[in-house]
Amino acid sequence: MLLTREEMTLHHDVPRFSIEQDRETILRALSHLFYGEVGAIKIGQWVTKAPDLEGMWEIVKQTRDETRHANIFRRLLQRYGVAPDAALVGDMADLHGVISHTWEEMLFESMVVGEGLALALIYFYHDVIADPPIRRGLRRVIHDEESHVEYGERKIKEYVARQPELRGQLLTIQEALVQHYSGLITGQTPADPLEELIAGFPMTIIQMHLIRLQRMGLL
Ligand SMILES: [Fe+2]
Ligand SMILES: [Fe+2]
């Protein structure tokens, strides 16, 4: 990846949340993570639009990865005796709302912007939650997500090298996406101390993201 984990780290202290002390907070976080992964599974719809076999395999692989991630969080919730909190999502159709029209835009939107931003939050959850089963689950997710972001970075660089006019097109959707994603965080009243911490991060995460775009040669 063009940004290291160290560069994307938001919490440098010891983990401070645990199921024993902060049960509701952690269960809410796991539910959010579960629904985030359910939304990510919808990347599977692009399998019919892949320009080549390699792209097709990658979409199949990522769809399988996201399904596995959703199951990791569902099983963790089960372990603590609850189901995902359906009240957290208004409409299942709104999960993974995609603005892209082309394959290249989708790779950029989903893998570089969406998952690049999400990865900073997933690292954060890993670094603030103390419970070993949750940390183990998050590490498995992190391993896959890093490979998705890496794929997006590499392919977009290749596409832009071949079609330089793509650069401007991607930067146009980039603005809308960053506003959309930071609005998701700032548009909600934090429900607990962990969400309060996250609400303070959008600018920091966007700064990280811009460094990624610079290293990709887009800015
Ligand atoms: Fe995922
Ligand atoms: Fe992913």
Short mmCIF file of N, CA, C and O in Angstrom, two decimals, residues 18-86:
data_model
loop_
_atom_site.label_atom_id
_atom_site.label_comp_id
_atom_site.label_asym_id
_atom_site.label_seq_id
_atom_site.Cartn_x
_atom_site.Cartn_y
_atom_site.Cartn_z
N SER A 18 -13.35 -2.28 26.47
CA SER A 18 -13.48 -3.73 26.59
C SER A 18 -14.93 -4.11 26.78
O SER A 18 -15.74 -3.31 27.27
N ILE A 19 -15.26 -5.33 26.40
CA ILE A 19 -16.63 -5.83 26.54
C ILE A 19 -17.08 -5.73 28.00
O ILE A 19 -18.21 -5.36 28.29
N GLU A 20 -16.17 -5.99 28.90
CA GLU A 20 -16.55 -5.98 30.31
C GLU A 20 -16.95 -4.58 30.79
O GLU A 20 -17.95 -4.41 31.47
N GLN A 21 -16.17 -3.58 30.37
CA GLN A 21 -16.43 -2.21 30.83
C GLN A 21 -17.38 -1.43 29.91
O GLN A 21 -18.07 -0.54 30.35
N ASP A 22 -17.33 -1.74 28.62
CA ASP A 22 -18.04 -0.89 27.65
C ASP A 22 -18.88 -1.74 26.70
O ASP A 22 -18.80 -1.61 25.48
N ARG A 23 -19.66 -2.63 27.28
CA ARG A 23 -20.40 -3.60 26.48
C ARG A 23 -21.23 -2.97 25.35
O ARG A 23 -21.11 -3.34 24.19
N GLU A 24 -22.07 -2.00 25.70
CA GLU A 24 -22.95 -1.41 24.68
C GLU A 24 -22.16 -0.74 23.56
O GLU A 24 -22.50 -0.84 22.38
N THR A 25 -21.12 -0.04 23.95
CA THR A 25 -20.27 0.66 22.97
C THR A 25 -19.67 -0.33 21.98
O THR A 25 -19.70 -0.12 20.76
N ILE A 26 -19.14 -1.41 22.49
CA ILE A 26 -18.47 -2.38 21.62
C ILE A 26 -19.48 -3.11 20.75
O ILE A 26 -19.25 -3.33 19.56
N LEU A 27 -20.64 -3.46 21.32
CA LEU A 27 -21.65 -4.15 20.51
C LEU A 27 -22.13 -3.24 19.38
O LEU A 27 -22.36 -3.70 18.25
N ARG A 28 -22.26 -1.96 19.66
CA ARG A 28 -22.69 -1.02 18.62
C ARG A 28 -21.63 -0.95 17.52
O ARG A 28 -21.94 -0.98 16.32
N ALA A 29 -20.36 -0.89 17.93
CA ALA A 29 -19.28 -0.85 16.94
C ALA A 29 -19.30 -2.11 16.08
O ALA A 29 -19.16 -2.05 14.85
N LEU A 30 -19.50 -3.27 16.69
CA LEU A 30 -19.52 -4.53 15.93
C LEU A 30 -20.70 -4.56 14.95
O LEU A 30 -20.57 -5.05 13.83
N SER A 31 -21.83 -4.01 15.38
CA SER A 31 -22.98 -3.95 14.48
C SER A 31 -22.68 -3.04 13.29
O SER A 31 -23.00 -3.38 12.16
N HIS A 32 -22.07 -1.88 13.57
CA HIS A 32 -21.71 -0.97 12.47
C HIS A 32 -20.75 -1.67 11.52
O HIS A 32 -20.89 -1.57 10.29
N LEU A 33 -19.77 -2.36 12.07
CA LEU A 33 -18.80 -3.07 11.23
C LEU A 33 -19.51 -4.14 10.40
O LEU A 33 -19.25 -4.29 9.20
N PHE A 34 -20.43 -4.86 11.03
CA PHE A 34 -21.17 -5.90 10.31
C PHE A 34 -21.91 -5.30 9.10
O PHE A 34 -21.78 -5.78 7.98
N TYR A 35 -22.66 -4.22 9.34
CA TYR A 35 -23.43 -3.64 8.23
C TYR A 35 -22.53 -3.00 7.17
O TYR A 35 -22.86 -2.99 5.99
N GLY A 36 -21.38 -2.48 7.60
CA GLY A 36 -20.42 -1.96 6.63
C GLY A 36 -19.98 -3.07 5.68
O GLY A 36 -19.89 -2.88 4.47
N GLU A 37 -19.74 -4.25 6.23
CA GLU A 37 -19.31 -5.39 5.40
C GLU A 37 -20.45 -5.89 4.52
O GLU A 37 -20.23 -6.28 3.37
N VAL A 38 -21.67 -5.86 5.05
CA VAL A 38 -22.81 -6.27 4.22
C VAL A 38 -22.90 -5.34 3.00
O VAL A 38 -23.10 -5.79 1.87
N GLY A 39 -22.71 -4.04 3.24
CA GLY A 39 -22.70 -3.09 2.11
C GLY A 39 -21.58 -3.41 1.15
O GLY A 39 -21.77 -3.37 -0.08
N ALA A 40 -20.41 -3.78 1.68
CA ALA A 40 -19.25 -4.06 0.82
C ALA A 40 -19.48 -5.28 -0.07
O ALA A 40 -18.94 -5.35 -1.17
N ILE A 41 -20.30 -6.23 0.39
CA ILE A 41 -20.58 -7.43 -0.42
C ILE A 41 -21.19 -7.04 -1.76
O ILE A 41 -21.02 -7.73 -2.78
N LYS A 42 -21.87 -5.89 -1.78
CA LYS A 42 -22.55 -5.48 -3.01
C LYS A 42 -21.59 -5.15 -4.14
O LYS A 42 -22.02 -4.93 -5.28
N ILE A 43 -20.29 -5.13 -3.85
CA ILE A 43 -19.33 -4.94 -4.94
C ILE A 43 -19.49 -6.07 -5.97
O ILE A 43 -19.14 -5.91 -7.14
N GLY A 44 -20.06 -7.20 -5.52
CA GLY A 44 -20.25 -8.35 -6.40
C GLY A 44 -21.03 -8.02 -7.67
O GLY A 44 -20.86 -8.68 -8.70
N GLN A 45 -21.87 -6.97 -7.62
CA GLN A 45 -22.67 -6.63 -8.80
C GLN A 45 -21.79 -6.24 -9.99
O GLN A 45 -22.24 -6.26 -11.13
N TRP A 46 -20.51 -5.87 -9.73
CA TRP A 46 -19.62 -5.43 -10.82
C TRP A 46 -18.99 -6.59 -11.58
O TRP A 46 -18.28 -6.37 -12.56
N VAL A 47 -19.24 -7.82 -11.13
CA VAL A 47 -18.60 -8.95 -11.80
C VAL A 47 -19.00 -8.98 -13.28
O VAL A 47 -18.20 -9.37 -14.14
N THR A 48 -20.20 -8.56 -13.60
CA THR A 48 -20.65 -8.60 -15.00
C THR A 48 -20.05 -7.45 -15.82
O THR A 48 -20.19 -7.43 -17.04
N LYS A 49 -19.42 -6.48 -15.15
CA LYS A 49 -18.89 -5.33 -15.89
C LYS A 49 -17.36 -5.35 -15.98
O LYS A 49 -16.77 -4.42 -16.51
N ALA A 50 -16.75 -6.41 -15.46
CA ALA A 50 -15.28 -6.47 -15.48
C ALA A 50 -14.79 -6.49 -16.92
O ALA A 50 -15.36 -7.18 -17.77
N PRO A 51 -13.72 -5.70 -17.21
CA PRO A 51 -13.23 -5.62 -18.59
C PRO A 51 -12.41 -6.84 -19.00
O PRO A 51 -12.17 -7.06 -20.19
N ASP A 52 -11.94 -7.62 -18.02
CA ASP A 52 -11.13 -8.79 -18.36
C ASP A 52 -11.27 -9.84 -17.25
O ASP A 52 -11.90 -9.58 -16.22
N LEU A 53 -10.66 -11.00 -17.49
CA LEU A 53 -10.78 -12.09 -16.51
C LEU A 53 -10.16 -11.72 -15.17
O LEU A 53 -10.71 -12.01 -14.12
N GLU A 54 -9.01 -11.03 -15.24
CA GLU A 54 -8.35 -10.67 -13.99
C GLU A 54 -9.28 -9.82 -13.11
O GLU A 54 -9.41 -10.05 -11.91
N GLY A 55 -9.95 -8.86 -13.74
CA GLY A 55 -10.88 -8.01 -13.00
C GLY A 55 -12.04 -8.82 -12.43
O GLY A 55 -12.47 -8.62 -11.30
N MET A 56 -12.50 -9.77 -13.24
CA MET A 56 -13.61 -10.62 -12.79
C MET A 56 -13.21 -11.43 -11.57
O MET A 56 -13.92 -11.48 -10.57
N TRP A 57 -12.02 -12.06 -11.64
CA TRP A 57 -11.56 -12.86 -10.48
C TRP A 57 -11.43 -11.98 -9.24
O TRP A 57 -11.76 -12.40 -8.14
N GLU A 58 -10.92 -10.78 -9.44
CA GLU A 58 -10.71 -9.91 -8.28
C GLU A 58 -12.05 -9.57 -7.61
O GLU A 58 -12.15 -9.55 -6.38
N ILE A 59 -13.07 -9.31 -8.42
CA ILE A 59 -14.38 -8.99 -7.84
C ILE A 59 -14.95 -10.20 -7.09
O ILE A 59 -15.49 -10.07 -5.99
N VAL A 60 -14.78 -11.37 -7.68
CA VAL A 60 -15.27 -12.58 -7.01
C VAL A 60 -14.53 -12.76 -5.68
O VAL A 60 -15.13 -13.01 -4.63
N LYS A 61 -13.22 -12.58 -5.72
CA LYS A 61 -12.40 -12.74 -4.51
C LYS A 61 -12.84 -11.73 -3.44
O LYS A 61 -13.05 -12.09 -2.28
N GLN A 62 -13.01 -10.47 -3.86
CA GLN A 62 -13.37 -9.44 -2.87
C GLN A 62 -14.77 -9.69 -2.30
O GLN A 62 -15.01 -9.47 -1.12
N THR A 63 -15.67 -10.15 -3.15
CA THR A 63 -17.04 -10.41 -2.66
C THR A 63 -16.99 -11.52 -1.61
O THR A 63 -17.65 -11.44 -0.57
N ARG A 64 -16.16 -12.54 -1.88
CA ARG A 64 -16.01 -13.63 -0.91
C ARG A 64 -15.38 -13.11 0.37
O ARG A 64 -15.79 -13.44 1.47
N ASP A 65 -14.35 -12.26 0.24
CA ASP A 65 -13.71 -11.68 1.42
C ASP A 65 -14.72 -10.90 2.27
O ASP A 65 -14.78 -11.04 3.49
N GLU A 66 -15.52 -10.05 1.60
CA GLU A 66 -16.48 -9.21 2.35
C GLU A 66 -17.53 -10.07 3.05
O GLU A 66 -17.97 -9.76 4.16
N THR A 67 -17.92 -11.17 2.41
CA THR A 67 -18.88 -12.08 3.04
C THR A 67 -18.27 -12.69 4.29
O THR A 67 -18.91 -12.80 5.34
N ARG A 68 -16.99 -13.07 4.17
CA ARG A 68 -16.30 -13.63 5.33
C ARG A 68 -16.22 -12.59 6.45
O ARG A 68 -16.41 -12.90 7.62
N HIS A 69 -15.95 -11.34 6.08
CA HIS A 69 -15.86 -10.27 7.10
C HIS A 69 -17.20 -10.09 7.82
O HIS A 69 -17.25 -9.95 9.03
N ALA A 70 -18.30 -10.05 7.04
CA ALA A 70 -19.62 -9.89 7.66
C ALA A 70 -19.84 -11.02 8.66
O ALA A 70 -20.32 -10.80 9.78
N ASN A 71 -19.41 -12.23 8.29
CA ASN A 71 -19.60 -13.38 9.19
C ASN A 71 -18.73 -13.29 10.43
O ASN A 71 -19.13 -13.73 11.51
N ILE A 72 -17.53 -12.73 10.28
CA ILE A 72 -16.65 -12.55 11.45
C ILE A 72 -17.38 -11.68 12.48
O ILE A 72 -17.45 -12.00 13.67
N PHE A 73 -17.97 -10.57 12.03
CA PHE A 73 -18.63 -9.66 12.98
C PHE A 73 -19.94 -10.25 13.50
O PHE A 73 -20.29 -10.05 14.66
N ARG A 74 -20.65 -10.99 12.64
CA ARG A 74 -21.89 -11.62 13.09
C ARG A 74 -21.59 -12.66 14.19
O ARG A 74 -22.25 -12.72 15.20
N ARG A 75 -20.51 -13.43 13.98
CA ARG A 75 -20.15 -14.43 14.98
C ARG A 75 -19.65 -13.79 16.28
O ARG A 75 -19.90 -14.30 17.36
N LEU A 76 -18.94 -12.68 16.17
CA LEU A 76 -18.50 -11.99 17.39
C LEU A 76 -19.72 -11.51 18.18
O LEU A 76 -19.78 -11.67 19.40
N LEU A 77 -20.70 -10.94 17.47
CA LEU A 77 -21.92 -10.47 18.15
C LEU A 77 -22.61 -11.66 18.82
O LEU A 77 -23.05 -11.57 19.97
N GLN A 78 -22.67 -12.77 18.10
CA GLN A 78 -23.29 -13.99 18.63
C GLN A 78 -22.58 -14.44 19.91
O GLN A 78 -23.21 -14.80 20.89
N ARG A 79 -21.27 -14.38 19.88
CA ARG A 79 -20.46 -14.77 21.02
C ARG A 79 -20.85 -13.97 22.27
O ARG A 79 -20.80 -14.48 23.39
N TYR A 80 -21.25 -12.70 22.05
CA TYR A 80 -21.65 -11.86 23.18
C TYR A 80 -23.17 -11.84 23.35
O TYR A 80 -23.73 -11.00 24.04
N GLY A 81 -23.83 -12.78 22.68
CA GLY A 81 -25.26 -13.02 22.94
C GLY A 81 -26.24 -12.11 22.23
O GLY A 81 -27.40 -12.03 22.63
N VAL A 82 -25.79 -11.39 21.20
CA VAL A 82 -26.73 -10.51 20.49
C VAL A 82 -26.65 -10.71 18.97
O VAL A 82 -25.72 -11.32 18.46
N ALA A 83 -27.66 -10.15 18.29
CA ALA A 83 -27.67 -10.14 16.82
C ALA A 83 -27.30 -8.73 16.37
O ALA A 83 -27.37 -7.79 17.17
N PRO A 84 -26.90 -8.55 15.10
CA PRO A 84 -26.63 -7.18 14.61
C PRO A 84 -27.85 -6.29 14.87
O PRO A 84 -28.98 -6.74 14.71
N ASP A 85 -27.61 -5.05 15.27
CA ASP A 85 -28.69 -4.14 15.61
C ASP A 85 -29.26 -3.49 14.35
O ASP A 85 -28.71 -2.52 13.83
N ALA A 86 -30.40 -4.03 13.90
CA ALA A 86 -31.00 -3.57 12.64
C ALA A 86 -31.41 -2.10 12.70
O ALA A 86 -31.53 -1.43 11.67
#
